[in-house]
PDB file of C-alpha atoms in Angstrom:
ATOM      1  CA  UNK A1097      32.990 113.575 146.388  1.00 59.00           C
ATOM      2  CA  UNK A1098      35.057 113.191 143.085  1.00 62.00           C
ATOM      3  CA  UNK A1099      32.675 112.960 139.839  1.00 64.00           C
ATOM      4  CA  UNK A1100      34.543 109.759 139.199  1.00 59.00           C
ATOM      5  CA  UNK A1101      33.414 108.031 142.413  1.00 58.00           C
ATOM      6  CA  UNK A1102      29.930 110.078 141.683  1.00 63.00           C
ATOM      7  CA  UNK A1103      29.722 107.992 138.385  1.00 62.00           C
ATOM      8  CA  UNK A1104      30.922 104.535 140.014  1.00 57.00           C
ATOM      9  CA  UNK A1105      28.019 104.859 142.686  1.00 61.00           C
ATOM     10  CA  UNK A1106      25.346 105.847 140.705  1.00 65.00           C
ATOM     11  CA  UNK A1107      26.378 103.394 137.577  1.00 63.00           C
ATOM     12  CA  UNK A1108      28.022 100.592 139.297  1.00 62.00           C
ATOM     13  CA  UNK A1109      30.400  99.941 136.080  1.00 64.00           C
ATOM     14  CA  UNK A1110      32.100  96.466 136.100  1.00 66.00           C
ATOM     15  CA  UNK A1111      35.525  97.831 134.866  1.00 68.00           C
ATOM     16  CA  UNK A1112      35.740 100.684 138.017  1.00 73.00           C
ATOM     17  CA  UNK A1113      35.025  99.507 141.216  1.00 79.00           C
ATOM     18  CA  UNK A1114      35.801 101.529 145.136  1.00 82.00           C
ATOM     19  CA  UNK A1115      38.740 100.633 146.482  1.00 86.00           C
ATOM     20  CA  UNK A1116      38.418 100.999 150.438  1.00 87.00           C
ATOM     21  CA  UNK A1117      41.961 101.690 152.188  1.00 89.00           C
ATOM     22  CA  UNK A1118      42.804 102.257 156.157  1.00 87.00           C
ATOM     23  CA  UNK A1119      46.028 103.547 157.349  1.00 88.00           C
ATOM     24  CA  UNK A1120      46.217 102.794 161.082  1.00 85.00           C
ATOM     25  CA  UNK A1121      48.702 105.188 163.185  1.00 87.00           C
ATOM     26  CA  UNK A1122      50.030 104.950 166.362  1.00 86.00           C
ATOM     27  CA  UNK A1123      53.483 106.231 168.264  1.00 85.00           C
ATOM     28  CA  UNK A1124      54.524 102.686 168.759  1.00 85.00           C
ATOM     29  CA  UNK A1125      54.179 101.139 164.806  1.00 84.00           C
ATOM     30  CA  UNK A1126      54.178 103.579 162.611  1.00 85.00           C
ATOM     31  CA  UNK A1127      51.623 103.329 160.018  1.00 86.00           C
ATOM     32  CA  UNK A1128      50.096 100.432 158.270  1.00 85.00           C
ATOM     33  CA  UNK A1129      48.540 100.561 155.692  1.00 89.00           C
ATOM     34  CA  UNK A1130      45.840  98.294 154.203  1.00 87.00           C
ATOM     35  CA  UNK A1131      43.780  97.824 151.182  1.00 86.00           C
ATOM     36  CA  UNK A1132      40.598  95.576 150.331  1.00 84.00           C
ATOM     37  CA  UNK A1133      41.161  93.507 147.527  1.00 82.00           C
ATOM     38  CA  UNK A1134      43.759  91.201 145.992  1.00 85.00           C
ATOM     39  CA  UNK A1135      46.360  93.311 144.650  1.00 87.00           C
ATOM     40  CA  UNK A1136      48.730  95.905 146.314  1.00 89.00           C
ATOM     41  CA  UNK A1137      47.385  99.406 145.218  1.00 90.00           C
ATOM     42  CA  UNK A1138      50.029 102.385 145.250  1.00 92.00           C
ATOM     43  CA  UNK A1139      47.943 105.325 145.376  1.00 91.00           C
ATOM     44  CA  UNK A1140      48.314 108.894 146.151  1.00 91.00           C
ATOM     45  CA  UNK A1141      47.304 110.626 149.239  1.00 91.00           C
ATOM     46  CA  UNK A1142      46.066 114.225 149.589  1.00 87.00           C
ATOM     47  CA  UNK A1143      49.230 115.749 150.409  1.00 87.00           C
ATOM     48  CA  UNK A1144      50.713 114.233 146.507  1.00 87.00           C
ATOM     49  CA  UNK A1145      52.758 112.031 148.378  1.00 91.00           C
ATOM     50  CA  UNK A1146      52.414 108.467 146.739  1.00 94.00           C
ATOM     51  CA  UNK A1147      52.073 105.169 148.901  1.00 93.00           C
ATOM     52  CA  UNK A1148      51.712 101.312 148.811  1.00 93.00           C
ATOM     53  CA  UNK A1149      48.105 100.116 150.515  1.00 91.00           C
ATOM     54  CA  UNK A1150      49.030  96.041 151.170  1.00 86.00           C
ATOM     55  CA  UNK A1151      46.010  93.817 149.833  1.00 84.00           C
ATOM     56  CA  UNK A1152      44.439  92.824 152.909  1.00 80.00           C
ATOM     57  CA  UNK A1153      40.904  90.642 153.391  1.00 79.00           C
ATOM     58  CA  UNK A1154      38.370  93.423 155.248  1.00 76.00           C
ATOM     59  CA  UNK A1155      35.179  94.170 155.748  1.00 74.00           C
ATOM     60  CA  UNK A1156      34.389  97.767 156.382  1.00 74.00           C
ATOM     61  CA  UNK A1157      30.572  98.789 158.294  1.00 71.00           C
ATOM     62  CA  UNK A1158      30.940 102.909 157.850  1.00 67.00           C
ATOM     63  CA  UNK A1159      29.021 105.158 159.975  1.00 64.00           C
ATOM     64  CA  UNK A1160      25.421 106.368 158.793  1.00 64.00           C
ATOM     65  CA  UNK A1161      25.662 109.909 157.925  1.00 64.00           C
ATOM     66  CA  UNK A1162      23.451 111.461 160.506  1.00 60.00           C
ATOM     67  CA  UNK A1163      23.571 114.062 163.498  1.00 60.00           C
ATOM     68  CA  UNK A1164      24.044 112.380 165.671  1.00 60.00           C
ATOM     69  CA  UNK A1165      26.901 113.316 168.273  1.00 58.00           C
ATOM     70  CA  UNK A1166      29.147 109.940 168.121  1.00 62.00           C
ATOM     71  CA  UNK A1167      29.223 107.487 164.973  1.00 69.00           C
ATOM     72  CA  UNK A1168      31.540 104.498 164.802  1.00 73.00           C
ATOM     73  CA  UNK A1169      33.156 102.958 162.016  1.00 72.00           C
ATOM     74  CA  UNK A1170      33.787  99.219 162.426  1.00 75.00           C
ATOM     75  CA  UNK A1171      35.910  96.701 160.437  1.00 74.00           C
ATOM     76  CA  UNK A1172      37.807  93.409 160.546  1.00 75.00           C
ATOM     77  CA  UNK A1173      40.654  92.451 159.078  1.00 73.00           C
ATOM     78  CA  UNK A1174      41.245  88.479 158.431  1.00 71.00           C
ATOM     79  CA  UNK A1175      44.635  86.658 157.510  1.00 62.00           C
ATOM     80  CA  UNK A1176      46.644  89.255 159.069  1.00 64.00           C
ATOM     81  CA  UNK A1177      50.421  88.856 159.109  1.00 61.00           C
ATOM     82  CA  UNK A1178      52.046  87.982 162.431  1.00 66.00           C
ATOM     83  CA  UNK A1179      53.842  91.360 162.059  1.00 67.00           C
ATOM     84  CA  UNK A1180      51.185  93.655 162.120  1.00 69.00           C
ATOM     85  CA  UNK A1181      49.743  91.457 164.542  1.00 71.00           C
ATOM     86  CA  UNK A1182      52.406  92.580 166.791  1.00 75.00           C
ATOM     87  CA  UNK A1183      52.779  95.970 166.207  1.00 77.00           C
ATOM     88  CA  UNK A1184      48.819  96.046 166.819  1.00 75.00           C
ATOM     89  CA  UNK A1185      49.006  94.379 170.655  1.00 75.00           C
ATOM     90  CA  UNK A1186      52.255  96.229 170.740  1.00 80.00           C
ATOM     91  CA  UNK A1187      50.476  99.553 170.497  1.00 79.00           C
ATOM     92  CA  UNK A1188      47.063  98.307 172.744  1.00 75.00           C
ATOM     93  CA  UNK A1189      49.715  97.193 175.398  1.00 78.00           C
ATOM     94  CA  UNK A1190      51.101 100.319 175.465  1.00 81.00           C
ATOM     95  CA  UNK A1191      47.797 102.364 175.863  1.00 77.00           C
ATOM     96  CA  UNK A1192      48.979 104.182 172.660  1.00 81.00           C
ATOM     97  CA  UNK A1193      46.077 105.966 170.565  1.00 82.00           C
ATOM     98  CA  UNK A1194      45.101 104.216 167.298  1.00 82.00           C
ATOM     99  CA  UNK A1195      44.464 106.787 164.641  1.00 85.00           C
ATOM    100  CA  UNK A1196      42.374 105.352 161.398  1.00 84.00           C
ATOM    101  CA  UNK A1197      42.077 107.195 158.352  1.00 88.00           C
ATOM    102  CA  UNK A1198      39.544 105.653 155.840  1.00 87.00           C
ATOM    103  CA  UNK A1199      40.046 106.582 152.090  1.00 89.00           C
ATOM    104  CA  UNK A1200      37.959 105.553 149.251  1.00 88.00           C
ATOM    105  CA  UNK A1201      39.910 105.670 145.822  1.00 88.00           C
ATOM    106  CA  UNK A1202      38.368 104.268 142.116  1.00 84.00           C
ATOM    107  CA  UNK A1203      40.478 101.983 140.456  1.00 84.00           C
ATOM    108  CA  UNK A1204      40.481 104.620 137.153  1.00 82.00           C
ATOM    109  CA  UNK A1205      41.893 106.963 139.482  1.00 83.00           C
ATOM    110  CA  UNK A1206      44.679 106.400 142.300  1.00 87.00           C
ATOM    111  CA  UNK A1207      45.897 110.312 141.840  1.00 88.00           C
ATOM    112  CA  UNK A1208      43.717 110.602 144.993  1.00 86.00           C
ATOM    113  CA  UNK A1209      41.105 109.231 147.277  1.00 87.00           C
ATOM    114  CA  UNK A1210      37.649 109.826 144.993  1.00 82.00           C
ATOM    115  CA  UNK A1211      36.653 112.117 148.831  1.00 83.00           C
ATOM    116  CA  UNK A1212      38.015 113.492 151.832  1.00 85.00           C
ATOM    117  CA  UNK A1213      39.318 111.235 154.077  1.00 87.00           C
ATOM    118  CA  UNK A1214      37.708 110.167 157.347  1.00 82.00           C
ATOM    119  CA  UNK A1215      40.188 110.251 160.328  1.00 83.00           C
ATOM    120  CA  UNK A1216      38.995 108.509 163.593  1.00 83.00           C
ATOM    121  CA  UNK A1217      40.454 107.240 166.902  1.00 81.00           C
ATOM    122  CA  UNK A1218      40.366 103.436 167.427  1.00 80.00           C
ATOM    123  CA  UNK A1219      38.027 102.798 170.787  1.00 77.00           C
ATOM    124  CA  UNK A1220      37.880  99.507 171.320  1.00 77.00           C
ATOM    125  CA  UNK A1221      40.411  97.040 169.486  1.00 75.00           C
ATOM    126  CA  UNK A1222      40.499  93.333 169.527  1.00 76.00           C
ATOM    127  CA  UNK A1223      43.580  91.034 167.919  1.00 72.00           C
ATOM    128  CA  UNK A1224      43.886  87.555 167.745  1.00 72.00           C
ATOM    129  CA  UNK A1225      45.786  85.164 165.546  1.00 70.00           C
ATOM    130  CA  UNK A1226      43.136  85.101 163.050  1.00 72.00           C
ATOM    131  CA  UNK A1227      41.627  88.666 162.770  1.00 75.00           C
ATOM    132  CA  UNK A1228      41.667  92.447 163.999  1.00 76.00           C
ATOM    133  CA  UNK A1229      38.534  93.730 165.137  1.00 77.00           C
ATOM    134  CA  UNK A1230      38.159  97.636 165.243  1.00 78.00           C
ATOM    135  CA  UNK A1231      35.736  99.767 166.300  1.00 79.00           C
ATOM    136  CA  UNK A1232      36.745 103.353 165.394  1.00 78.00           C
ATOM    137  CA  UNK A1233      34.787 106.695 166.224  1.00 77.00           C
ATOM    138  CA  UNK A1234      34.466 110.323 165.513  1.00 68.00           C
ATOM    139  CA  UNK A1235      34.834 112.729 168.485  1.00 60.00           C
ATOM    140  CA  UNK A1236      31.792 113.599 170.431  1.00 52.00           C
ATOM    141  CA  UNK A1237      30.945 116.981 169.101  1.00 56.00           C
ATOM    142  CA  UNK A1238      27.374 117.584 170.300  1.00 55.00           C
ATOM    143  CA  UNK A1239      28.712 116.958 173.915  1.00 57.00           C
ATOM    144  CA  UNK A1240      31.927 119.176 173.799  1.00 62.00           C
ATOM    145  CA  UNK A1241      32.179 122.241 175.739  1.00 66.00           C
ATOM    146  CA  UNK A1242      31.856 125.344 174.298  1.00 66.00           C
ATOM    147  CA  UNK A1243      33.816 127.544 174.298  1.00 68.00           C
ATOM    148  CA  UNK A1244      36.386 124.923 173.939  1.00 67.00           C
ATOM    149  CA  UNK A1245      39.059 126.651 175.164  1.00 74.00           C
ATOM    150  CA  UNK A1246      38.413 127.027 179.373  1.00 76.00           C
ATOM    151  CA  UNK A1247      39.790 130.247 181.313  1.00 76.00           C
ATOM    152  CA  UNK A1248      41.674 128.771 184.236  1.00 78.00           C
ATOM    153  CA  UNK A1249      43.806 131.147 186.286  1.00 79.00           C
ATOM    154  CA  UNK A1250      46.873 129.095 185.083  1.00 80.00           C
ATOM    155  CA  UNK A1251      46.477 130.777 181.924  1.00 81.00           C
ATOM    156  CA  UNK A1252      44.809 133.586 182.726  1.00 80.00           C
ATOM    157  CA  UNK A1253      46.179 134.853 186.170  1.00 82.00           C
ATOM    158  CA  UNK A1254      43.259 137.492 186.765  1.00 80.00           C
ATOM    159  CA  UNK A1255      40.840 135.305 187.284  1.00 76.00           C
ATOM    160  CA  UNK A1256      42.331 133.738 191.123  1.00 76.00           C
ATOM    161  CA  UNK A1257      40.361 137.174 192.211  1.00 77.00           C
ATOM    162  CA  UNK A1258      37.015 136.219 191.131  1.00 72.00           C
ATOM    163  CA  UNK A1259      35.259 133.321 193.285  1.00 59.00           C
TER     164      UNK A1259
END
């Protein structure tokens, strides 16, 4: 975590608040990007390149930060525009995956988001006319296999001899 967003959470100053952004990415759209607040923000992501978050009214629940094996982060985006209304049912009609990346920026410094960002795949997604409900989640890491790469005799012929 940036000491910028360090200072904003422990001081809570009037003049520097968190802005929360999602980019949602899928095959079928694209990206959209989205912004809580007002105002557009263009902002910088961690690869330099420079974007435009669209102002968007959303409420974001994130995870706890615990050990557990799955965590979900939730939001809901109101007043959405017909457009990315579409592109969103386009996308959940076409069984595409929904990628989410949550970023946290301070509004003294767009540069770059104030900590890593969080990238999750949408599991259950709801759109109406009046909001978009997400519920997005990390991978299940305490139940993966490990080794995570499995011997198979597809890729490795030798093993058709052992039973």
């Amino acid at each position: 975590m940036s000491t910028v967003l360090q200072k904003v959470y422990a001081s809570a100053p009037t003049n520097d608040l968190p802005i929360h952004t999602l980019t949602l990415l899928a095959d079928t759209f694209g990206a959209i990007r989205i912004c809580e607040g007002f105002d557009d923000v263009t902002a910088g992501l961690e690869t330099g390149e420079f974007v435009t978050f669209t102002a968007s009214g959303m409420g974001v629940s994130l995870p706890a930060r615990s050990v557990k094996g799955s965590q979900n982060l939730q939001f809901q985006l109101d007043n959405i525009t017909g457009l990315a209304l579409d592109k969103i049912n386009s996308a959940i009609n076409a069984g595409d995956k929904i990628t989410v990346v949550y970023r946290v920026y301070t509004k003294s410094n767009l540069n770059e988001p104030g900590e890593p960002p969080v990238e999750m795949v949408a599991s259950d997604v709801k759109a109406n006319a009046k909001r978009v409900n997400v519920v997005a989640s990390f991978t299940d890491l305490v139940n993966k296999a490990w080794p995570r790469r499995r011997y198979i005799p597809s890729i490795a012929p030798g093993l058709k001899y052992f039973s």
